[in-house]
Amino acid sequence: MRHFKTKLAAGAALAALFPAVPAVAQDAAGAEEADTGNTIIVTARRQSETLAEVPTAITVFTADTLEKTGIQKADEFVQLTPGVTIVTGTAEAGDTQINIRGINGARDAESSVALVVDGILKTNTAQLNQDQGTLRQIEILKGPQGALYGRNAAAGAIVIQTLKPSGFLEGGVRVTAAEDDTYSASGYISTPVGEGAGLVLSGSYSTTDGFYRNQFLNSDTVDDQEVWSIDGRFVADLGPATELDVKARYADLKGASINYNAAFALPAFGGAFFEDVNEHPFNFYSNIRPTNTQETFEASAKIEHEFENVTLTAWALYSDVEQLLTADGTSADFARFTFPGATQDSVDASNACFGSTADLTGFPINPPGFIGATPVPFIFDPINGSTFGPFGPTTCDGTQLQIRNQSDFSAEVRLASNGDGYVDWQVGAYYLHIDREVGVSLGADLGNGASTDLFNPAGSANPTTQLYNDDFSTDVYAVFASADFEVSERLEFGLAARYDIEDRKVRNLVPAAFDPFTGGPINPGQVVVDGVIQPIADQSEKFKQLQPKISLRYELSDDINFYANWGIGFKSGGFNNQGSAAIVDAAFNDFIGTDVLIEDQFRKEKSSAFEVGLKGELADGAVTFDLAGYHTTIDDMQFFEFFVGGFGLLRVVSNIDEVEVYGAELNLTGEIMPGWSVFGSANVTESEIKENASRPVTEGNKSPYTADYTINLGTQLDLPVTDTLDFVARADYRITGPTWFHSVQDDTSPTIFSGLLPIPADANSPNKLVLPAEVGNADYSLTERDTFSVLDVRIGVETDNWSVTAFADNLTNEKYLNEVIPAIEFGGSFISPGMLRRFGVEFGYKF
């Protein structure tokens, strides 16, 4: 084993076992290929070793698998990984949440999954679903990886290797054309640059009109997108034992955002007011063209020097991601501008709203919407009123603008053994600084569109009605160490630990201004003293955590390994937009008597996870398998909450005090005959909310965003037609089990509608009630996403240099939901559809 590890450290990149589990692996150093048999090399423990040696469950996609599946981004390879699900792009491009074995990355918090590209930890969650260059291998590690990979690795880590320049010229292009005016092109070239140096340049472009159309605007503005990026990587030998690796990347995205419909959950109202989210017919009628821009720049440098017995690695990364979206608002059903005591500005806005609805009589707005004789929701006037959901063709729902700009600088220094002893060890230190500005601006829709300025004064074309705007600053300090002991030829034992300190600060940026529609402060966290608006005070907090990990591997036979591991996962606490707690208290706790606990500061998340498994091969390597069981306890699980009411909308992170998760997972691959392989995997996850002070009624429910099970089945053919031409076909079938997206599940809750009731029958009988308050309560039993299955198929021919492939994504045109966001006190959910069927063709060429 020691001799083999020494050879790996010298740098071999290897051929794979089956197409199902990657075909060509590349070691961390990216050295030129060498044949070491049916072996897959991974870098899961920040050193090159065989997949069988790693004491944890890993899904690996090598270069050949990436090519034959067409994988480029996270949402594509996640769908081929058991026990892992993803929600991405429903609100904005950078909004990506990956769930691994019941631990979810809460929107607006830090990710629970670390992203490591070419040995460097990325720092922005928006990069999880961006192109990362010319991919050569992807490893998905499950369970807490913080001891090795640091912050935000509580659920796992995604380790990516991209093409490294070599001593010869190579390159390639790939072009696809598909339905819905969907086109993409990518290419790369790798070339030597002088003695001991090389350069890789790659770029990509994609555009699509999307699957859905805005019927009111008669345009492709629901899920359209245009993206381009360019990457460069320069590697040079600075001496016989020193290597410099410099990378730079720029990406630009433009497209739509907030592709949601609303589905109500009010059983007492009946009909379309109590709707199974899975049966909702999607129609988009927004009068505001939703926009989304995302601009990314990053640059990194890594230097590695090999001493006689150890290797020193140091790297630094700068990243800047700027995101902006504008969209229609959410508050149509709450007559935001027509509450009693409304200002003249509010009345004018209401009249403008009603004028627009009068012109729309007969327009097919989403049920249960209808237009009555008065410009208010039906709850105020059951006979003559109007009702229409959010994101509709009227101006009554207002506008929204969201920005999230983040720049980071991070650096790491690590000293590691070279792998030729009985103990493999490493020690190091890490630093990160984050500057992040987050703003959410709500405005009155006066028919002039949505402004891209966070604050617009009264009398302007899009006056601001509510504003959250904060500057967040974070400094992270960490030290780490690990040691893997080869106790005997068959037994290996590992210890690792990391200690993190995250120093977080927040400064409120909201100006001292009044809401022209209510006469109160523009931010609910501000207060007025003697007629003067008082600013929101700065806050700061330190979050600390030790993340230990223990692992064991025992070689039961030459072909089968037993493994076990335990570790602590950690995700720092932080701050919501300041003023969040005040709006929840005023709009819900005080108004309708709920007891929802939301704070401007949310707590850190800590998890304890144990995994045990078997991995190996049978029938002389014709069958490989990995069987694992796991148990995880999560304390203070961070969870995204969405609130909607007369105030507009609010996005916050809350904490679920304790969640227990356990499950099992099986992966199998087999070669039926040379060139024909089959593969399959299954994961079953059980979970339970043990304690939740934020919403006590949810205790006993399941972990949000966690599918009950996932099943992956597939097959691949790679058969010769002639001496130079192969026929290639692949099918991937994914079944995703039932999924709840909120802690509130088979539960009921009072809503804004409850607070607006009861309504007296008439002036002469004020004590007789037409609608009691209970009529406004919501029942969320119909908000679970049903089981769905997606079949992807690719068929084509290829040579050593070119390929032509026809493909079908979601061949059976399965209708399913991408995400369900219950807004509990709103009385319904915001739901986003998944992708539909799309046929296309792909051409590739490489030299």
Coordinates of C-alpha atoms in Angstrom, one line a residue, residues 72-75 77 86 88 93-96 115 117 122 124-133 135 160 204 227-229 231 249-253 294-298 319-323:
Q72 CA -21.5 20.5 -16.9
K73 CA -23.2 22.0 -13.8
A74 CA -24.3 20.9 -10.4
D75 CA -28.0 20.4 -11.2
F77 CA -24.6 15.7 -11.7
I86 CA -31.0 20.2 -5.5
T88 CA -31.6 25.9 -8.2
A93 CA -29.5 32.1 -10.8
G94 CA -27.2 32.0 -7.8
D95 CA -29.9 30.6 -5.5
T96 CA -28.8 27.0 -5.2
L115 CA -17.2 23.5 -3.3
V117 CA -12.1 23.3 -7.4
K122 CA -14.8 28.5 -3.2
N124 CA -19.8 32.0 -2.5
T125 CA -22.8 29.7 -2.6
A126 CA -23.7 31.3 -6.0
Q127 CA -20.8 29.4 -7.5
L128 CA -22.3 26.0 -6.8
N129 CA -24.2 26.0 -10.1
Q130 CA -21.8 27.9 -12.4
D131 CA -19.5 26.5 -15.0
Q132 CA -16.1 25.8 -13.4
G133 CA -14.1 25.4 -16.6
L135 CA -14.2 19.5 -16.1
I160 CA -13.9 19.2 -8.8
S204 CA -18.8 28.7 -22.9
V227 CA -24.8 33.0 -20.0
W228 CA -21.3 33.3 -21.2
S229 CA -18.0 32.7 -19.4
D231 CA -11.6 30.7 -17.9
R249 CA -12.5 33.4 -14.5
Y250 CA -15.3 35.8 -15.6
A251 CA -18.9 34.9 -16.2
D252 CA -22.0 37.0 -17.1
L253 CA -25.6 35.9 -16.8
Q294 CA -25.2 37.9 -12.2
E295 CA -21.6 39.0 -12.9
T296 CA -18.7 36.9 -11.5
F297 CA -15.0 37.5 -11.4
E298 CA -12.5 35.4 -9.6
S319 CA -13.9 36.4 -5.7
D320 CA -16.6 39.0 -6.6
V321 CA -20.2 38.1 -7.4
E322 CA -22.8 40.8 -8.1
Q323 CA -26.5 39.7 -8.4

